[in-house]
XYZ file of C-alpha atoms in Angstrom:
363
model
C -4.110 11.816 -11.905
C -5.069 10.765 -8.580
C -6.497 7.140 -10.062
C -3.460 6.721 -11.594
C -1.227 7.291 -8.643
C -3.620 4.824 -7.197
C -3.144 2.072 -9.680
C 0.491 2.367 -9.561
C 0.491 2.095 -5.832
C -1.461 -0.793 -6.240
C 0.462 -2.384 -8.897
C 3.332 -2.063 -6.998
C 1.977 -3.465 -3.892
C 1.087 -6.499 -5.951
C 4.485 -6.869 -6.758
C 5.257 -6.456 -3.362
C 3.605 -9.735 -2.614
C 4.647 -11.506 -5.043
C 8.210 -10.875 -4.005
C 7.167 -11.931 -0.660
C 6.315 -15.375 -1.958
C 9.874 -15.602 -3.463
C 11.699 -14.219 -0.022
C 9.544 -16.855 1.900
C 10.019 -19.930 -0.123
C 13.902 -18.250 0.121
C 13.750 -18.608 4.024
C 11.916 -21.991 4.323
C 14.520 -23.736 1.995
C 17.351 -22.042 4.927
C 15.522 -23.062 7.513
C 14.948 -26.225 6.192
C 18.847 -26.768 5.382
C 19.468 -25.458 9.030
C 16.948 -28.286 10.468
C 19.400 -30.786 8.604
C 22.330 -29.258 9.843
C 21.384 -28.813 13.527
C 19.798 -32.377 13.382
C 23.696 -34.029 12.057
C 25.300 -31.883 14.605
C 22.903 -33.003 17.676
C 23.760 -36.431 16.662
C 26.981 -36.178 17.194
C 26.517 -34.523 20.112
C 27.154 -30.814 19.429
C 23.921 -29.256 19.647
C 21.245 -30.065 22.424
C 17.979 -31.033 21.319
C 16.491 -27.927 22.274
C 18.050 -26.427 19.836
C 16.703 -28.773 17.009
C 13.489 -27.950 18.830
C 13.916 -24.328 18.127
C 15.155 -24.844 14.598
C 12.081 -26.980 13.507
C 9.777 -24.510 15.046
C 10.616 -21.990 12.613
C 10.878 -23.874 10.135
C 7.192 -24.421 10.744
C 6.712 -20.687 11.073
C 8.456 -20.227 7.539
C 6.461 -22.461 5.880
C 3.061 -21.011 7.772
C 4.529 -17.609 6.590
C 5.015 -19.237 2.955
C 1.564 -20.197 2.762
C 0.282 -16.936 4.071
C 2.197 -14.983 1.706
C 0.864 -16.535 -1.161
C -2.813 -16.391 -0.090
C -2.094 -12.560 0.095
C -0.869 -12.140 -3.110
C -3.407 -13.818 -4.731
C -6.216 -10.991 -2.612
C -4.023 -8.297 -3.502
C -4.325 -9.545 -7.182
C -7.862 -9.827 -6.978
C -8.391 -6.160 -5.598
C -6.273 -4.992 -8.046
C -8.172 -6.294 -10.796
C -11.381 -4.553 -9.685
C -9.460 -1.328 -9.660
C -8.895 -2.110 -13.349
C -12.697 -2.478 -14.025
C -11.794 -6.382 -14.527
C -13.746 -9.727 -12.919
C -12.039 -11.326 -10.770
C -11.884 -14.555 -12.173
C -10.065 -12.698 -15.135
C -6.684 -13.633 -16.257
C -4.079 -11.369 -16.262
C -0.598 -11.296 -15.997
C 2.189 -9.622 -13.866
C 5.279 -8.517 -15.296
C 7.712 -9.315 -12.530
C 10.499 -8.114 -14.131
C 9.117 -4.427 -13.239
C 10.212 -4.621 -9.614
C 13.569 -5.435 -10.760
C 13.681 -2.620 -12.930
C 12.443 -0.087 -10.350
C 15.016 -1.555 -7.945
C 18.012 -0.821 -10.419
C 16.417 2.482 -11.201
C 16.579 3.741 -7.578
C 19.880 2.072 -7.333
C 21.111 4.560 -9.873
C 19.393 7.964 -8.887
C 19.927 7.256 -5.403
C 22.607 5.428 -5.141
C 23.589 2.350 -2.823
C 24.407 3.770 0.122
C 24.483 7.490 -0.928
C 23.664 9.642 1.857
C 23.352 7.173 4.597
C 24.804 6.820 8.434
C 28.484 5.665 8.496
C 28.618 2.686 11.005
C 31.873 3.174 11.234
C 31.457 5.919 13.122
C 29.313 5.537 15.506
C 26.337 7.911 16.886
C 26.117 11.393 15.692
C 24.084 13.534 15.347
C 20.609 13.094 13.337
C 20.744 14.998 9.957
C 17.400 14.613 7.625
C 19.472 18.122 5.374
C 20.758 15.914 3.284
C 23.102 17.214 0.609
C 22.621 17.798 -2.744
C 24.465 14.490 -3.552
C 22.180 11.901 -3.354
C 18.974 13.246 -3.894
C 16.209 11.968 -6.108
C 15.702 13.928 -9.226
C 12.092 15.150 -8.284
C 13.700 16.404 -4.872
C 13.419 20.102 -5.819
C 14.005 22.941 -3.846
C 10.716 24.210 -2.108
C 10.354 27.750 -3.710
C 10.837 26.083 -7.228
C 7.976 23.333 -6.311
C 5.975 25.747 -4.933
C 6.102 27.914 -8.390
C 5.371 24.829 -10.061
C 2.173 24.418 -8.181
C 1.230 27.476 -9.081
C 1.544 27.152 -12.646
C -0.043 24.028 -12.710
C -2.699 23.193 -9.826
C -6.011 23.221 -12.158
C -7.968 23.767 -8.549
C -5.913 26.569 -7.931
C -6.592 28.311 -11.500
C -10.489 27.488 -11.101
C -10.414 29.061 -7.302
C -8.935 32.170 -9.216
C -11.722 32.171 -11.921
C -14.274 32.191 -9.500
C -13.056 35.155 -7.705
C -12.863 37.122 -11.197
C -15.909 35.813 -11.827
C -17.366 36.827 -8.147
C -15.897 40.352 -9.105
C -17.743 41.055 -12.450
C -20.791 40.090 -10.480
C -20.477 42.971 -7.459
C -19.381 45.326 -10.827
C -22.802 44.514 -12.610
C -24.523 44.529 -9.066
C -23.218 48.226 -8.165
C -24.340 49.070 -12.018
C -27.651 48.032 -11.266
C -28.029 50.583 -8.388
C -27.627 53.682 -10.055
C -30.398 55.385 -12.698
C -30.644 53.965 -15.993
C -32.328 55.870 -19.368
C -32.845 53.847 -22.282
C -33.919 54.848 -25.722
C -36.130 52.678 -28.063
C -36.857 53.044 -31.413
C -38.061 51.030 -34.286
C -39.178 51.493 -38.154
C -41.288 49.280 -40.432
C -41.323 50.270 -44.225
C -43.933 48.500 -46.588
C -45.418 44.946 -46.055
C -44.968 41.617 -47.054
C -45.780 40.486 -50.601
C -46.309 37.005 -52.298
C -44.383 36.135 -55.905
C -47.580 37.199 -57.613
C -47.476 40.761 -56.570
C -43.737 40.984 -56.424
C -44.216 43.158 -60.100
C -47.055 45.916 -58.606
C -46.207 49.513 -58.638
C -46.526 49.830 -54.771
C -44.264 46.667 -54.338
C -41.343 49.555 -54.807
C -39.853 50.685 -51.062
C -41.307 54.042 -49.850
C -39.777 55.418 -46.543
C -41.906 58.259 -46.594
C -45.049 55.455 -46.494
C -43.303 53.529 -43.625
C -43.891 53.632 -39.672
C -41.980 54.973 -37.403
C -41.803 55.471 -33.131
C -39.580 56.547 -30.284
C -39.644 56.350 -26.918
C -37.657 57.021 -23.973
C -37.630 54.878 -20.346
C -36.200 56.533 -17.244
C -35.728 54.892 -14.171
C -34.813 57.402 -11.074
C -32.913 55.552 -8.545
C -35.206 56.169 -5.726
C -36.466 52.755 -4.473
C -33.279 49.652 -4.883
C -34.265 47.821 -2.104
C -33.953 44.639 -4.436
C -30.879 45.516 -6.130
C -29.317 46.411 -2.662
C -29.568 42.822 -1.856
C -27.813 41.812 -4.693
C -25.639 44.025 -4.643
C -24.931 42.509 -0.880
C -25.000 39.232 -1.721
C -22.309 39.630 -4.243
C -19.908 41.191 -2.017
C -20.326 38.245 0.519
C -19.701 35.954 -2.784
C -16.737 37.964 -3.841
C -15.278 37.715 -0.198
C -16.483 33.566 -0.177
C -14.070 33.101 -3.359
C -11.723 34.899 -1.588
C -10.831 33.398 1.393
C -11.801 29.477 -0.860
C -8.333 30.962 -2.600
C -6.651 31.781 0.198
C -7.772 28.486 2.117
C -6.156 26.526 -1.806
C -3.032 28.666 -1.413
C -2.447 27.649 2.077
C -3.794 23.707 1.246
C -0.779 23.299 -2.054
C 1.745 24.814 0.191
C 0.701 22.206 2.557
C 1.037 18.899 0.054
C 4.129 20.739 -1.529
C 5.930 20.628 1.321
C 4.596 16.984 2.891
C 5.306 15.821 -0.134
C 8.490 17.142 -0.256
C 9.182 15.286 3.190
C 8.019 12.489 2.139
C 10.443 11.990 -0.822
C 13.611 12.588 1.594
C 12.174 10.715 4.256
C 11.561 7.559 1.785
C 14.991 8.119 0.385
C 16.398 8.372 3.823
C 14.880 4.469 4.755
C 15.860 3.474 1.318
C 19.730 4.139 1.864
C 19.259 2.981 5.721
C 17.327 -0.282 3.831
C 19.753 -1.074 1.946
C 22.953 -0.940 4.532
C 20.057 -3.043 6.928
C 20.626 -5.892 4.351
C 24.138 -5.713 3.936
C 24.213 -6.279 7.749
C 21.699 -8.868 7.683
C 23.450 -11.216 5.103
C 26.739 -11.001 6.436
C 25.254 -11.811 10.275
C 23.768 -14.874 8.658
C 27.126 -15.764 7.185
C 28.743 -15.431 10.119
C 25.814 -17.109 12.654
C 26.557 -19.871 10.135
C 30.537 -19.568 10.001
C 30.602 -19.727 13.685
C 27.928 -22.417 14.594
C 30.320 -24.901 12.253
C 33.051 -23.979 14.674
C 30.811 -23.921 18.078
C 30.931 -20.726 18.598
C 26.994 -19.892 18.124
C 24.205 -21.368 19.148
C 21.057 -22.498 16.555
C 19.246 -19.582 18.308
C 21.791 -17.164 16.632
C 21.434 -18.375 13.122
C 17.330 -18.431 13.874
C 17.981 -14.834 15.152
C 19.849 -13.878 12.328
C 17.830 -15.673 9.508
C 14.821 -13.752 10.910
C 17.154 -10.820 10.359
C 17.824 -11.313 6.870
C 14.087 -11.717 5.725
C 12.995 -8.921 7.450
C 15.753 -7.034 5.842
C 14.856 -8.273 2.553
C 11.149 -7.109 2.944
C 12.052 -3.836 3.887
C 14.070 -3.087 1.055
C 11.295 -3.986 -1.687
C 9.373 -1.713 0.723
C 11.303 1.631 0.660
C 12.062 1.054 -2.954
C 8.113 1.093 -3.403
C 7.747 3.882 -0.896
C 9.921 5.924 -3.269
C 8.840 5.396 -6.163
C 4.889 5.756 -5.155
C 6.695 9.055 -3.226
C 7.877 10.688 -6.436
C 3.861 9.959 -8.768
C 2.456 12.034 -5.668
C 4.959 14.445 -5.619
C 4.289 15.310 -9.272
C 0.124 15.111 -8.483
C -0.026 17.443 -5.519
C 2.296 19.944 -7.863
C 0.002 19.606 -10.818
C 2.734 18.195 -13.324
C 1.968 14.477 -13.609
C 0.269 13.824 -17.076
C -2.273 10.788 -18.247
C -1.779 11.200 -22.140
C -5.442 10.168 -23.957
C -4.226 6.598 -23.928
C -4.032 6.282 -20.242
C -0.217 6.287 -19.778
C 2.025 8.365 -17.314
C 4.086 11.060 -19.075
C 6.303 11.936 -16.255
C 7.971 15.658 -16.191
C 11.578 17.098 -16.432
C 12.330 19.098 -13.294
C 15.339 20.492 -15.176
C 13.146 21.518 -18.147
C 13.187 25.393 -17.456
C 9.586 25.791 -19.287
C 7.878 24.150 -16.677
C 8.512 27.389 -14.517
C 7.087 29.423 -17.250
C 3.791 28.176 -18.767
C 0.927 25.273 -17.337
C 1.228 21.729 -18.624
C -0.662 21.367 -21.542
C -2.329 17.800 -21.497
C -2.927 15.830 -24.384
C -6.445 14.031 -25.445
C-alpha cells in the first residue's frame, strides 16, 4: 500500500513537470509578445527604455526558467522509472491527459470555489470548520475513520495477536508451576511375521500371551526455580505486547487524525488556488488593458505576468496535494486495496460494510 501511494505521488509529480514545461513555454511566448509591444511603444515614445530593459530581462528569465523546467522533467522521469524497476534509458510514455482528468475530478467533488474566502468581503475571521458542503468524499467524520482503522489496520490486528498470544504463554507458564502426575502405559501382543508364516497356528492373536506395563510419574512441586523464571518472563512479555498495543492505538489515532487535516487543509489551498488564478488572469488583463491606455507601467504587466504563472503552478499543485491527500488517507486507515494485478481499488466511505467487517484483499 505504502509503494503504491508512493508511485502515485511520483507519477503525479511527473506530471507536475511536465505541466511546468507547458506553463513556461506559456509565459515566454507573453513575455516575448510584451518585448514587442513595449519595444513599438518606446519607439514612439511611450515607454522609456528602462522599461524595455526590464521587459527583456524576463523574458530572459522565462526562457532560463523554460529550459530549467524541462531538464527537471526529464530527472523526475528518470527517477520515476527506477521506482518502476525500469532502466533508465527505457522508453515509456506519459499519459498527459491524466492531469486533466484529476483536475476535472476535483473540480467536481470539490467544487470551484466551494468553501473558499469571499473577497468581497473583506477580512474575517479564519475558519478551517468547514461545512459539510464542499468536502471531499473521503473527508469523514473522525469517530467513523477512527472505527475504520480499527477494522482494518493489519498492524493493529497483529499487535492484538501477540498479546493473546503473550497470554496463553503466562497460562502454560503458571501450569508449569504446580505438581503434575502422569500415567504411562503400553501393551505389545504377538510379534512380527513374514508371508511364509502368516498360516502357523501361533500366527493367531493371543492377549493372554502379550506384554503388558504401567507406571506412574509424580512430580511434587517443591523446587520451580526454572519454571519461576518463565513464568516471569512471560508476564514481562504479556505486559511488552501490551503497552506495543497501546503505543499502535495511540500511533493510528495519530495518522487518522493528521491525515484527516491534511485532506481539509489541501482542500482549503485548492479552493484558495483556484480564486488565486482567477485573480491572476484578470490582473494580467487589466496590466495589459491599461498599459495600451498609459495607465501602467511594463513593470506592472512583468508584476502581474509573474503573478499569473505562479498562480498557474500552484493550482496543478493543490490539485496534486489532494489527490496524493486522499491514497494516504485510505493507507493510514487500512482501506486502500492493491488487487493481485497491482491496481488501486479505492473504497466507498458510504458503503456501510466497511464499518462492520476488515477489507478482504484479493490475490
Amino acid at each position: 500500500r505504502s509503494y503504491a501511494v508512493r508511485v502515485a505521488d511520483e507519477f503525479f509529480s511527473v506530471l507536475q513537470a511536465r505541466d511546468q514545461i507547458q506553463n513556461a513555454e506559456s509565459n515566454y511566448n507573453r513575455l516575448a509578445l510584451l518585448v514587442e509591444r513595449t519595444e513599438a511603444f518606446h519607439e514612439r515614445g511611450r515607454v522609456t527604455g528602462i522599461e524595455v530593459d526590464q521587459a527583456r530581462q524576463d523574458l530572459l528569465r522565462a526562457r532560463e526558467s523554460w529550459i530549467s523546467a524541462r531538464e527537471r522533467y526529464a530527472g523526475q522521469l528518470d527517477r520515476f522509472k527506477i521506482t518502476l524497476g525500469l532502466p533508465t534509458d527505457a522508453e515509456i510514455e506519459i499519459d498527459a491527459e491524466e492531469l486533466s482528468r484529476l483536475a476535472e475530478q476535483a473540480e467536481d467533488i470539490l467544487g470551484e470555489v466551494a468553501g473558499g474566502i469571499d473577497l468581497e468581503e473583506g477580512v474575517e475571521e479564519l475558519e478551517l470548520e468547514s461545512e459539510t458542503n464542499g468536502r471531499g468524499r473521503y473527508e469523514i467524520d473522525e469517530d467513523r475513520a477512527i472505527e475504520l482503522a480499527w477494522n482494518h489496520r493489519l498492524d493493529l490486528r497483529i499487535a492484538e495477536g501477540e498479546v493473546y498470544d503473550s497470554q496463553r504463554q503466562v497460562v502454560v507458564a503458571a501450569d508449569a508451576l504446580r505438581a503434575g502426575f502422569n500415567l504411562t502405559g503400553g501393551a505389545t501382543v504377538g510379534e512380527r511375521r513374514g508371508i511364509g508364516s502368516a498360516g502357523a497356528r501361533n500366527a493367531r492373536l493371543d492377549p493372554s500371551e502379550g506384554y503388558y506395563f504401567l507406571g506412574a510419574d509424580l512430580d511434587l512441586p517443591f523446587s520451580r526455580r526454572a519454571e519461576g523464571i518463565r513464568y516471569r518472563e512471560s508476564l514481562v512479555r504479556f505486559e511488552r505486547a501490551v503497552r506495543e498495543v497501546q503505543a499502535i492505538e495511540d500511533e493510528v489515532k495519530l495518522e487518522v487524525r493528521e491525515a484527516l487535516r491534511n485532506l481539509l487543509q489541501q482542500r482549503e489551498n485548492y479552493q484558495i488556488q483556484v480564486q488565486a488564478l482567477n485573480i491572476a488572469e484578470r490582473r494580467m488583463r487589466q496590466a495589459q488593458a491599461f498599459q495600451e491606455a498609459d495607465r501602467a507601467e511594463t513593470r506592472d504587466v512583468l508584476e502581474a505576468n509573474q503573478a499569473l504563472i505562479a498562480a498557474q503552478n500552484s493550482l496543478i499543485d493543490a490539485v496534486v496535494n489532494y489527490r496524493i491527500a486522499e491514497l494516504s488517507f485510505q493507507r493510514d486507515v487500512g482501506v486502500l486495496v492493491v488487487n493481485y494485478q497491482g491496481l488501486i481499488e479505492e473504497f466507498d466511505p458510504d458503503a456501510p460494510e466497511l464499518y462492520e467487517e476488515p477489507i478482504q484483499e484479493q490475490g
